Amino acid sequence: MSLMKLEIAKSGVVINEQMKAAAQKANELLHSGLGAGNDFLGWVNLPSSIDAEQLAAIEAQAAKLRQKAEVVICIGIGGSYLGAKAVIEAMSNSFEFLNKKHANPTVVFAGQNISEDYTHELLEAVKEYSVAAIVISKSGTTTEPAIAFRLIKAEIEKRYGKAEAAERIVAITDKARGALKTLATNEGYPTFVIPDNVGGRFSVLTPVGLLPLAVAGVDIKALVAGATAMEKATATDVAVEDNLAAQYAIVRNELYKAGKKTEILGSYEPKLQYVAEWWKQLYGESEGKDGLGIFPASVTLTADLHSMGQYIQEGERTLFETIISVAESKYTVKVEAEEANLDGLNFLAGKRISAINKMAELGVQLAHIDGGVPNIRIEIPAIDETSIGALLYFFEKACGISGYILGVNPFNQPGVEAYKKNMFALLDKPGYEEESKAIKARL
Ligand code: PA5
């Protein structure tokens, strides 16, 4: 079975030799390390370089946490959060929260916001469960997870004592730098390292994503295998005609040049909603700079046809759409015939829900094209670890190629600093005295 299909015919873009050459050059720069941001290219060969020993160490640590805790609180933000959240959502039963007999610990997230109510509700909700925590920060200095961790660490220490807390808290951070590294060393926490050359939003296939996923019962070997297969399928020795990541990167750049400034990633599978959130961070932080970049948006369908559908069909014509389509559903549910047929649905009797969903997908695609919204379709075989691993790497590779075609450094995020400076100034953080005065004068 093929890893993925990419349909670009309905985007209206016809790939020419010049576009192919630009994409090939961009891909070669990612592999040669001669392009912008080349300190952060560790993700390019990451899947194929993860060895059995590393996976075994992650699985062993996951097994310890699984054995100790009913709830594992995963603390992080941005790239230190979204990859694990995306894959857990994709791989979990949508109604797991109703299941009284959990086969796996429940992974919940913290540190991705500074909401007092979220924090309170989380701390209250976990009271009747045994808990453990995974705290993730590459820089080790990010404020949101640091605040959450301070509270969760205190709760774990209060319940189990300091020595046992060190068995229940795992840190994932830089090998040497940052407050989290110092704290983890002092407290004796088991630690996994985020490689220097892998940026946050490209780190899902490091322990950042793999440890929480293994805790949640995801088959991380299959996930990495899927990513490795896609790494091979998008390497520089694969012609652009066969390299789906290069094709996707070309098409979205051509659409951008033609005035399509917003890309909407949609799926007819609600489980993929957080894959879209992860994708938004990947593309938004990588390309949105220097006054350039497609604005990444997302919809979950068919739900959002009843909210955003009107705009997509008839609003400003600056949109294009990329749909992640899933070839095979896991389960079979059919519409049954009903004698009275009061709802008039007997014309669907005997049909699988997935067949109806597919017709919705097709109908929407054609309607949106008629409405002036170019369409790209990515088809994955199923929602399983191998397909999701391949999809994640596909998006990463396409993002690197796309960013280089666009002419930006896809691996930095200087714009993220602006809010932090203001927030620290407003909170009177030591060292920000001048900024404090200046910002308060503006209020
Ligand atoms: O992609 C990135 O580098 C960022 O989005 C980071 O992942 C995010 O800011 C969190 O950073 P850290 O892991 O250092 O706490």
GROMACS .gro file of C-alpha atoms and ligand atoms in nm:
model
  458
    1MET     CA    1   0.000   0.000   0.000
    2SER     CA    2   0.134   0.344  -0.087
    3LEU     CA    3   0.223   0.574   0.202
    4MET     CA    4   0.021   0.865   0.071
    5LYS     CA    5  -0.138   1.008  -0.240
    6LEU     CA    6  -0.125   1.374  -0.335
    7GLU     CA    7  -0.380   1.519  -0.573
    8ILE     CA    8  -0.278   1.859  -0.708
    9ALA     CA    9  -0.474   1.866  -1.036
   10LYS     CA   10  -0.758   2.060  -0.873
   11SER     CA   11  -0.522   2.329  -0.745
   12GLY     CA   12  -0.496   2.468  -1.096
   13VAL     CA   13  -0.115   2.468  -1.069
   14VAL     CA   14   0.077   2.292  -1.342
   15ILE     CA   15   0.428   2.220  -1.225
   16ASN     CA   16   0.690   2.330  -1.478
   17GLU     CA   17   1.063   2.265  -1.505
   18GLN     CA   18   1.158   2.591  -1.333
   19MET     CA   19   0.941   2.509  -1.032
   20LYS     CA   20   1.083   2.159  -1.016
   21ALA     CA   21   1.439   2.295  -1.022
   22ALA     CA   22   1.361   2.541  -0.739
   23ALA     CA   23   1.209   2.266  -0.524
   24GLN     CA   24   1.493   2.027  -0.595
   25LYS     CA   25   1.745   2.297  -0.504
   26ALA     CA   26   1.557   2.369  -0.180
   27ASN     CA   27   1.552   1.999  -0.092
   28GLU     CA   28   1.924   1.971  -0.162
   29LEU     CA   29   1.991   2.267   0.067
   30LEU     CA   30   1.808   2.089   0.347
   31HIS     CA   31   2.030   1.784   0.299
   32SER     CA   32   2.359   1.966   0.239
   33GLY     CA   33   2.304   2.207   0.526
   34LEU     CA   34   2.406   2.502   0.311
   35GLY     CA   35   2.080   2.699   0.346
   36ALA     CA   36   1.953   2.948   0.603
   37GLY     CA   37   1.898   2.815   0.953
   38ASN     CA   38   2.133   2.523   0.894
   39ASP     CA   39   2.194   2.483   1.268
   40PHE     CA   40   1.847   2.334   1.289
   41LEU     CA   41   1.842   2.060   1.029
   42GLY     CA   42   1.869   1.764   1.265
   43TRP     CA   43   1.509   1.666   1.185
   44VAL     CA   44   1.590   1.593   0.817
   45ASN     CA   45   1.747   1.253   0.886
   46LEU     CA   46   1.595   1.208   1.229
   47PRO     CA   47   1.356   0.918   1.161
   48SER     CA   48   1.623   0.696   1.001
   49SER     CA   49   1.876   0.784   1.269
   50ILE     CA   50   1.664   0.686   1.570
   51ASP     CA   51   1.808   0.353   1.676
   52ALA     CA   52   1.651   0.062   1.858
   53GLU     CA   53   1.840   0.151   2.175
   54GLN     CA   54   1.691   0.503   2.189
   55LEU     CA   55   1.342   0.369   2.129
   56ALA     CA   56   1.394   0.103   2.396
   57ALA     CA   57   1.507   0.367   2.650
   58ILE     CA   58   1.196   0.575   2.579
   59GLU     CA   59   0.971   0.270   2.603
   60ALA     CA   60   1.134   0.162   2.929
   61GLN     CA   61   1.077   0.505   3.084
   62ALA     CA   62   0.721   0.509   2.953
   63ALA     CA   63   0.660   0.167   3.110
   64LYS     CA   64   0.772   0.300   3.450
   65LEU     CA   65   0.536   0.597   3.428
   66ARG     CA   66   0.253   0.375   3.302
   67GLN     CA   67   0.302   0.146   3.597
   68LYS     CA   68   0.306   0.430   3.851
   69ALA     CA   69   0.038   0.668   3.728
   70GLU     CA   70  -0.321   0.670   3.610
   71VAL     CA   71  -0.275   1.024   3.482
   72VAL     CA   72   0.044   1.158   3.329
   73ILE     CA   73   0.058   1.537   3.305
   74CYS     CA   74   0.258   1.647   3.007
   75ILE     CA   75   0.385   2.002   3.049
   76GLY     CA   76   0.503   2.209   2.751
   77ILE     CA   77   0.398   2.462   2.489
   78GLY     CA   78   0.435   2.507   2.113
   79GLY     CA   79   0.662   2.243   1.969
   80SER     CA   80   0.699   2.095   2.316
   81TYR     CA   81   0.325   2.019   2.323
   82LEU     CA   82   0.149   2.005   1.988
   83GLY     CA   83   0.315   1.697   1.835
   84ALA     CA   84   0.224   1.469   2.125
   85LYS     CA   85  -0.123   1.621   2.151
   86ALA     CA   86  -0.183   1.575   1.777
   87VAL     CA   87  -0.080   1.210   1.765
   88ILE     CA   88  -0.255   1.116   2.090
   89GLU     CA   89  -0.581   1.271   1.964
   90ALA     CA   90  -0.542   1.097   1.628
   91MET     CA   91  -0.472   0.756   1.781
   92SER     CA   92  -0.716   0.760   2.072
   93ASN     CA   93  -1.075   0.651   2.088
   94SER     CA   94  -1.276   0.974   2.078
   95PHE     CA   95  -1.479   0.861   2.379
   96GLU     CA   96  -1.195   0.725   2.591
   97PHE     CA   97  -1.296   0.969   2.866
   98LEU     CA   98  -1.618   0.766   2.914
   99ASN     CA   99  -1.427   0.441   2.940
  100LYS     CA  100  -1.403   0.334   3.303
  101LYS     CA  101  -1.139   0.066   3.239
  102HIS     CA  102  -0.847   0.260   3.096
  103ALA     CA  103  -0.592   0.037   2.928
  104ASN     CA  104  -0.346   0.325   2.918
  105PRO     CA  105  -0.280   0.612   3.153
  106THR     CA  106  -0.460   0.929   3.051
  107VAL     CA  107  -0.218   1.190   2.923
  108VAL     CA  108  -0.334   1.542   3.000
  109PHE     CA  109  -0.158   1.863   2.908
  110ALA     CA  110  -0.049   2.167   3.106
  111GLY     CA  111   0.173   2.467   3.050
  112GLN     CA  112   0.025   2.543   2.707
  113ASN     CA  113  -0.165   2.838   2.855
  114ILE     CA  114  -0.160   3.058   3.168
  115SER     CA  115  -0.526   3.013   3.250
  116GLU     CA  116  -0.591   3.008   3.623
  117ASP     CA  117  -0.917   2.820   3.579
  118TYR     CA  118  -0.757   2.555   3.354
  119THR     CA  119  -0.479   2.510   3.610
  120HIS     CA  120  -0.722   2.487   3.901
  121GLU     CA  121  -0.950   2.243   3.723
  122LEU     CA  122  -0.655   2.025   3.623
  123LEU     CA  123  -0.513   2.012   3.976
  124GLU     CA  124  -0.860   1.933   4.114
  125ALA     CA  125  -0.937   1.672   3.848
  126VAL     CA  126  -0.622   1.469   3.910
  127LYS     CA  127  -0.670   1.460   4.289
  128GLU     CA  128  -0.832   1.117   4.293
  129TYR     CA  129  -0.578   0.963   4.054
  130SER     CA  130  -0.216   0.861   4.089
  131VAL     CA  131  -0.007   1.104   3.886
  132ALA     CA  132   0.327   1.151   3.717
  133ALA     CA  133   0.460   1.433   3.499
  134ILE     CA  134   0.672   1.486   3.192
  135VAL     CA  135   0.805   1.840   3.172
  136ILE     CA  136   0.929   1.947   2.831
  137SER     CA  137   1.112   2.264   2.732
  138LYS     CA  138   1.400   2.284   2.488
  139SER     CA  139   1.516   2.623   2.611
  140GLY     CA  140   1.427   2.530   2.966
  141THR     CA  141   1.322   2.888   3.027
  142THR     CA  142   0.973   2.918   2.879
  143THR     CA  143   0.740   3.089   3.125
  144GLU     CA  144   0.410   2.907   3.063
  145PRO     CA  145   0.537   2.552   3.128
  146ALA     CA  146   0.767   2.675   3.407
  147ILE     CA  147   0.465   2.814   3.599
  148ALA     CA  148   0.262   2.496   3.545
  149PHE     CA  149   0.555   2.279   3.646
  150ARG     CA  150   0.614   2.468   3.969
  151LEU     CA  151   0.254   2.390   4.073
  152ILE     CA  152   0.248   2.031   3.953
  153LYS     CA  153   0.588   1.954   4.105
  154ALA     CA  154   0.462   2.087   4.441
  155GLU     CA  155   0.150   1.868   4.415
  156ILE     CA  156   0.354   1.556   4.334
  157GLU     CA  157   0.605   1.624   4.613
  158LYS     CA  158   0.324   1.688   4.861
  159ARG     CA  159   0.161   1.358   4.776
  160TYR     CA  160   0.459   1.128   4.738
  161GLY     CA  161   0.758   1.303   4.897
  162LYS     CA  162   1.067   1.431   4.719
  163ALA     CA  163   1.238   1.095   4.662
  164GLU     CA  164   0.933   0.938   4.498
  165ALA     CA  165   0.869   1.260   4.303
  166ALA     CA  166   1.204   1.200   4.134
  167GLU     CA  167   1.064   0.866   4.015
  168ARG     CA  168   0.748   1.028   3.884
  169ILE     CA  169   0.883   1.332   3.706
  170VAL     CA  170   1.076   1.312   3.380
  171ALA     CA  171   1.238   1.615   3.219
  172ILE     CA  172   1.299   1.658   2.848
  173THR     CA  173   1.526   1.951   2.774
  174ASP     CA  174   1.858   2.074   2.640
  175LYS     CA  175   2.164   1.864   2.723
  176ALA     CA  176   2.331   2.144   2.920
  177ARG     CA  177   2.151   2.479   2.921
  178GLY     CA  178   1.843   2.629   3.083
  179ALA     CA  179   1.672   2.645   3.420
  180LEU     CA  180   1.491   2.314   3.361
  181LYS     CA  181   1.820   2.131   3.304
  182THR     CA  182   1.961   2.272   3.630
  183LEU     CA  183   1.644   2.185   3.816
  184ALA     CA  184   1.632   1.831   3.674
  185THR     CA  185   1.994   1.769   3.766
  186ASN     CA  186   1.947   1.904   4.120
  187GLU     CA  187   1.630   1.702   4.179
  188GLY     CA  188   1.768   1.387   4.016
  189TYR     CA  189   1.493   1.353   3.755
  190PRO     CA  190   1.540   1.108   3.469
  191THR     CA  191   1.616   1.326   3.168
  192PHE     CA  192   1.593   1.296   2.792
  193VAL     CA  193   1.779   1.533   2.565
  194ILE     CA  194   1.633   1.737   2.279
  195PRO     CA  195   1.909   1.747   2.019
  196ASP     CA  196   2.061   2.094   1.967
  197ASN     CA  197   1.994   2.082   1.595
  198VAL     CA  198   1.621   2.004   1.617
  199GLY     CA  199   1.390   2.304   1.667
  200GLY     CA  200   1.077   2.278   1.880
  201ARG     CA  201   0.821   2.250   1.600
  202PHE     CA  202   1.029   1.979   1.428
  203SER     CA  203   1.078   1.776   1.747
  204VAL     CA  204   0.780   1.538   1.750
  205LEU     CA  205   1.002   1.242   1.659
  206THR     CA  206   1.244   1.309   1.947
  207PRO     CA  207   1.161   1.216   2.309
  208VAL     CA  208   0.951   1.538   2.312
  209GLY     CA  209   0.681   1.354   2.121
  210LEU     CA  210   0.784   0.993   2.161
  211LEU     CA  211   0.782   0.968   2.542
  212PRO     CA  212   0.428   1.104   2.595
  213LEU     CA  213   0.312   0.896   2.300
  214ALA     CA  214   0.464   0.577   2.439
  215VAL     CA  215   0.300   0.654   2.776
  216ALA     CA  216  -0.035   0.690   2.596
  217GLY     CA  217   0.010   0.346   2.437
  218VAL     CA  218   0.099   0.466   2.086
  219ASP     CA  219   0.324   0.227   1.891
  220ILE     CA  220   0.622   0.461   1.853
  221LYS     CA  221   0.820   0.208   1.650
  222ALA     CA  222   0.549   0.207   1.382
  223LEU     CA  223   0.526   0.587   1.396
  224VAL     CA  224   0.900   0.620   1.339
  225ALA     CA  225   0.887   0.352   1.066
  226GLY     CA  226   0.622   0.553   0.881
  227ALA     CA  227   0.832   0.868   0.911
  228THR     CA  228   1.142   0.681   0.794
  229ALA     CA  229   0.961   0.555   0.486
  230MET     CA  230   0.855   0.915   0.407
  231GLU     CA  231   1.211   1.037   0.470
  232LYS     CA  232   1.323   0.794   0.199
  233ALA     CA  233   1.037   0.889  -0.033
  234THR     CA  234   1.129   1.260  -0.016
  235ALA     CA  235   1.509   1.232  -0.034
  236THR     CA  236   1.711   1.426  -0.292
  237ASP     CA  237   1.755   1.122  -0.516
  238VAL     CA  238   1.378   1.107  -0.565
  239ALA     CA  239   1.268   1.309  -0.868
  240VAL     CA  240   1.025   1.593  -0.801
  241GLU     CA  241   0.768   1.401  -1.011
  242ASP     CA  242   0.770   1.137  -0.736
  243ASN     CA  243   0.850   1.358  -0.436
  244LEU     CA  244   0.515   1.450  -0.285
  245ALA     CA  245   0.664   1.692  -0.030
  246ALA     CA  246   0.835   1.886  -0.309
  247GLN     CA  247   0.512   1.895  -0.510
  248TYR     CA  248   0.306   2.021  -0.217
  249ALA     CA  249   0.569   2.289  -0.146
  250ILE     CA  250   0.565   2.402  -0.511
  251VAL     CA  251   0.188   2.419  -0.539
  252ARG     CA  252   0.133   2.618  -0.220
  253ASN     CA  253   0.404   2.868  -0.321
  254GLU     CA  254   0.250   2.911  -0.666
  255LEU     CA  255  -0.092   2.967  -0.513
  256TYR     CA  256   0.057   3.222  -0.273
  257LYS     CA  257   0.213   3.409  -0.563
  258ALA     CA  258  -0.129   3.410  -0.731
  259GLY     CA  259  -0.278   3.592  -0.429
  260LYS     CA  260  -0.400   3.293  -0.227
  261LYS     CA  261  -0.269   3.415   0.108
  262THR     CA  262  -0.452   3.172   0.338
  263GLU     CA  263  -0.427   2.795   0.335
  264ILE     CA  264  -0.703   2.608   0.511
  265LEU     CA  265  -0.611   2.257   0.622
  266GLY     CA  266  -0.923   2.049   0.658
  267SER     CA  267  -1.017   1.694   0.736
  268TYR     CA  268  -1.337   1.498   0.753
  269GLU     CA  269  -1.197   1.306   1.051
  270PRO     CA  270  -1.234   1.503   1.376
  271LYS     CA  271  -0.948   1.301   1.526
  272LEU     CA  272  -0.712   1.493   1.301
  273GLN     CA  273  -0.806   1.833   1.442
  274TYR     CA  274  -0.485   1.859   1.643
  275VAL     CA  275  -0.274   1.741   1.350
  276ALA     CA  276  -0.400   2.065   1.193
  277GLU     CA  277  -0.305   2.259   1.508
  278TRP     CA  278   0.045   2.107   1.492
  279TRP     CA  279   0.063   2.190   1.118
  280LYS     CA  280  -0.044   2.551   1.186
  281GLN     CA  281   0.247   2.596   1.424
  282LEU     CA  282   0.489   2.424   1.186
  283TYR     CA  283   0.399   2.642   0.889
  284GLY     CA  284   0.306   2.961   1.073
  285GLU     CA  285   0.631   2.984   1.270
  286SER     CA  286   0.843   2.861   0.982
  287GLU     CA  287   0.711   3.084   0.704
  288GLY     CA  288   0.542   3.382   0.868
  289LYS     CA  289   0.828   3.633   0.873
  290ASP     CA  290   0.989   3.915   0.675
  291GLY     CA  291   0.638   4.033   0.582
  292LEU     CA  292   0.579   3.705   0.396
  293GLY     CA  293   0.406   3.372   0.438
  294ILE     CA  294   0.078   3.193   0.383
  295PHE     CA  295  -0.156   3.226   0.683
  296PRO     CA  296  -0.229   2.869   0.799
  297ALA     CA  297  -0.587   2.812   0.910
  298SER     CA  298  -0.785   2.495   0.971
  299VAL     CA  299  -1.133   2.349   0.966
  300THR     CA  300  -1.287   2.025   1.083
  301LEU     CA  301  -1.546   1.896   0.842
  302THR     CA  302  -1.827   1.857   0.792
  303ALA     CA  303  -1.885   2.050   1.120
  304ASP     CA  304  -1.726   2.371   0.994
  305LEU     CA  305  -1.923   2.366   0.670
  306HIS     CA  306  -2.200   2.492   0.894
  307SER     CA  307  -1.986   2.778   1.022
  308MET     CA  308  -1.692   2.858   0.793
  309GLY     CA  309  -1.843   2.694   0.486
  310GLN     CA  310  -2.019   3.012   0.376
  311TYR     CA  311  -1.697   3.214   0.388
  312ILE     CA  312  -1.495   2.950   0.210
  313GLN     CA  313  -1.757   2.926  -0.065
  314GLU     CA  314  -1.821   3.297  -0.117
  315GLY     CA  315  -1.596   3.519   0.097
  316GLU     CA  316  -1.272   3.691  -0.007
  317ARG     CA  317  -1.105   3.489  -0.281
  318THR     CA  318  -0.767   3.469  -0.112
  319LEU     CA  319  -0.803   3.111   0.010
  320PHE     CA  320  -0.690   2.770  -0.094
  321GLU     CA  321  -0.769   2.444   0.074
  322THR     CA  322  -0.567   2.133   0.157
  323ILE     CA  323  -0.770   1.832   0.262
  324ILE     CA  324  -0.631   1.536   0.452
  325SER     CA  325  -0.844   1.249   0.333
  326VAL     CA  326  -0.843   0.909   0.501
  327ALA     CA  327  -0.890   0.616   0.262
  328GLU     CA  328  -1.014   0.354   0.509
  329SER     CA  329  -1.214   0.393   0.829
  330LYS     CA  330  -1.122   0.160   1.114
  331TYR     CA  331  -1.478   0.050   1.188
  332THR     CA  332  -1.792  -0.019   0.987
  333VAL     CA  333  -2.122   0.154   1.065
  334LYS     CA  334  -2.407   0.143   0.816
  335VAL     CA  335  -2.730   0.338   0.783
  336GLU     CA  336  -3.022   0.102   0.834
  337ALA     CA  337  -3.347   0.101   0.640
  338GLU     CA  338  -3.655   0.211   0.833
  339GLU     CA  339  -4.007   0.123   0.735
  340ALA     CA  340  -4.166   0.459   0.810
  341ASN     CA  341  -3.879   0.655   0.651
  342LEU     CA  342  -4.008   0.971   0.817
  343ASP     CA  343  -3.665   1.131   0.793
  344GLY     CA  344  -3.648   1.045   0.423
  345LEU     CA  345  -3.310   0.878   0.462
  346ASN     CA  346  -3.389   0.538   0.313
  347PHE     CA  347  -3.197   0.636  -0.001
  348LEU     CA  348  -2.888   0.592   0.218
  349ALA     CA  349  -2.991   0.254   0.360
  350GLY     CA  350  -2.712  -0.001   0.350
  351LYS     CA  351  -2.444   0.263   0.296
  352ARG     CA  352  -2.144   0.297   0.524
  353ILE     CA  353  -2.109   0.630   0.706
  354SER     CA  354  -1.762   0.658   0.554
  355ALA     CA  355  -1.909   0.631   0.203
  356ILE     CA  356  -2.146   0.919   0.282
  357ASN     CA  357  -1.855   1.118   0.430
  358LYS     CA  358  -1.657   1.060   0.110
  359MET     CA  359  -1.942   1.197  -0.102
  360ALA     CA  360  -1.958   1.502   0.124
  361GLU     CA  361  -1.584   1.543   0.072
  362LEU     CA  362  -1.613   1.515  -0.306
  363GLY     CA  363  -1.915   1.743  -0.324
  364VAL     CA  364  -1.746   2.008  -0.111
  365GLN     CA  365  -1.425   1.987  -0.313
  366LEU     CA  366  -1.612   2.052  -0.638
  367ALA     CA  367  -1.824   2.328  -0.484
  368HIS     CA  368  -1.517   2.503  -0.344
  369ILE     CA  369  -1.332   2.478  -0.674
  370ASP     CA  370  -1.638   2.627  -0.846
  371GLY     CA  371  -1.626   2.902  -0.582
  372GLY     CA  372  -1.265   2.987  -0.671
  373VAL     CA  373  -1.090   2.796  -0.393
  374PRO     CA  374  -0.808   2.582  -0.534
  375ASN     CA  375  -0.787   2.239  -0.378
  376ILE     CA  376  -0.502   2.010  -0.279
  377ARG     CA  377  -0.587   1.663  -0.150
  378ILE     CA  378  -0.359   1.448   0.062
  379GLU     CA  379  -0.482   1.093   0.103
  380ILE     CA  380  -0.346   0.872   0.378
  381PRO     CA  381  -0.436   0.502   0.388
  382ALA     CA  382  -0.575   0.503   0.743
  383ILE     CA  383  -0.541   0.670   1.080
  384ASP     CA  384  -0.270   0.446   1.217
  385GLU     CA  385   0.081   0.502   1.349
  386THR     CA  386   0.256   0.430   1.019
  387SER     CA  387   0.038   0.669   0.819
  388ILE     CA  388   0.053   0.942   1.082
  389GLY     CA  389   0.433   0.909   1.110
  390ALA     CA  390   0.460   0.944   0.733
  391LEU     CA  391   0.222   1.242   0.734
  392LEU     CA  392   0.418   1.426   1.003
  393TYR     CA  393   0.746   1.385   0.820
  394PHE     CA  394   0.580   1.477   0.488
  395PHE     CA  395   0.463   1.808   0.635
  396GLU     CA  396   0.803   1.877   0.792
  397LYS     CA  397   0.991   1.812   0.470
  398ALA     CA  398   0.745   2.012   0.262
  399CYS     CA  399   0.772   2.296   0.513
  400GLY     CA  400   1.151   2.311   0.482
  401ILE     CA  401   1.133   2.305   0.101
  402SER     CA  402   0.846   2.556   0.095
  403GLY     CA  403   1.025   2.799   0.328
  404TYR     CA  404   1.337   2.794   0.113
  405ILE     CA  405   1.133   2.845  -0.206
  406LEU     CA  406   0.964   3.140  -0.034
  407GLY     CA  407   1.305   3.281   0.057
  408VAL     CA  408   1.282   3.283   0.437
  409ASN     CA  409   1.476   3.106   0.709
  410PRO     CA  410   1.216   2.845   0.809
  411PHE     CA  411   1.400   2.747   1.126
  412ASN     CA  412   1.395   3.058   1.341
  413GLN     CA  413   1.108   3.241   1.515
  414PRO     CA  414   1.236   3.589   1.610
  415GLY     CA  415   0.880   3.725   1.621
  416VAL     CA  416   0.791   3.509   1.922
  417GLU     CA  417   1.015   3.721   2.145
  418ALA     CA  418   0.812   4.044   2.119
  419TYR     CA  419   0.528   3.939   2.348
  420LYS     CA  420   0.767   3.787   2.601
  421LYS     CA  421   0.955   4.115   2.642
  422ASN     CA  422   0.630   4.304   2.704
  423MET     CA  423   0.495   4.041   2.942
  424PHE     CA  424   0.815   4.037   3.151
  425ALA     CA  425   0.819   4.417   3.156
  426LEU     CA  426   0.456   4.426   3.271
  427LEU     CA  427   0.529   4.166   3.539
  428ASP     CA  428   0.834   4.360   3.666
  429LYS     CA  429   1.077   4.078   3.599
  430PRO     CA  430   1.421   4.171   3.734
  431GLY     CA  431   1.637   4.295   3.447
  432TYR     CA  432   1.341   4.455   3.266
  433GLU     CA  433   1.331   4.782   3.464
  434GLU     CA  434   1.374   5.012   3.161
  435GLU     CA  435   1.121   4.819   2.951
  436SER     CA  436   0.884   4.825   3.248
  437LYS     CA  437   0.891   5.203   3.269
  438ALA     CA  438   0.850   5.238   2.893
  439ILE     CA  439   0.561   4.996   2.861
  440LYS     CA  440   0.372   5.126   3.162
  441ALA     CA  441   0.390   5.478   3.015
  442ARG     CA  442   0.195   5.340   2.718
  443LEU     CA  443  -0.093   5.202   2.923
  444PA5     O1  444   0.909   2.577   1.746
  444PA5     C1  445   0.958   2.633   1.843
  444PA5     O2  446   1.080   2.638   1.861
  444PA5     C2  447   0.871   2.694   1.951
  444PA5     O3  448   0.737   2.695   1.918
  444PA5     C3  449   0.890   2.621   2.083
  444PA5     O4  450   0.858   2.486   2.066
  444PA5     C4  451   0.807   2.680   2.197
  444PA5     O5  452   0.829   2.818   2.205
  444PA5     C5  453   0.843   2.614   2.330
  444PA5     O6  454   0.979   2.632   2.357
  444PA5     P1  455   1.056   2.547   2.465
  444PA5     O7  456   1.054   2.405   2.426
  444PA5     O8  457   1.194   2.604   2.464
  444PA5     O9  458   0.986   2.570   2.596
   0.00000   0.00000   0.00000
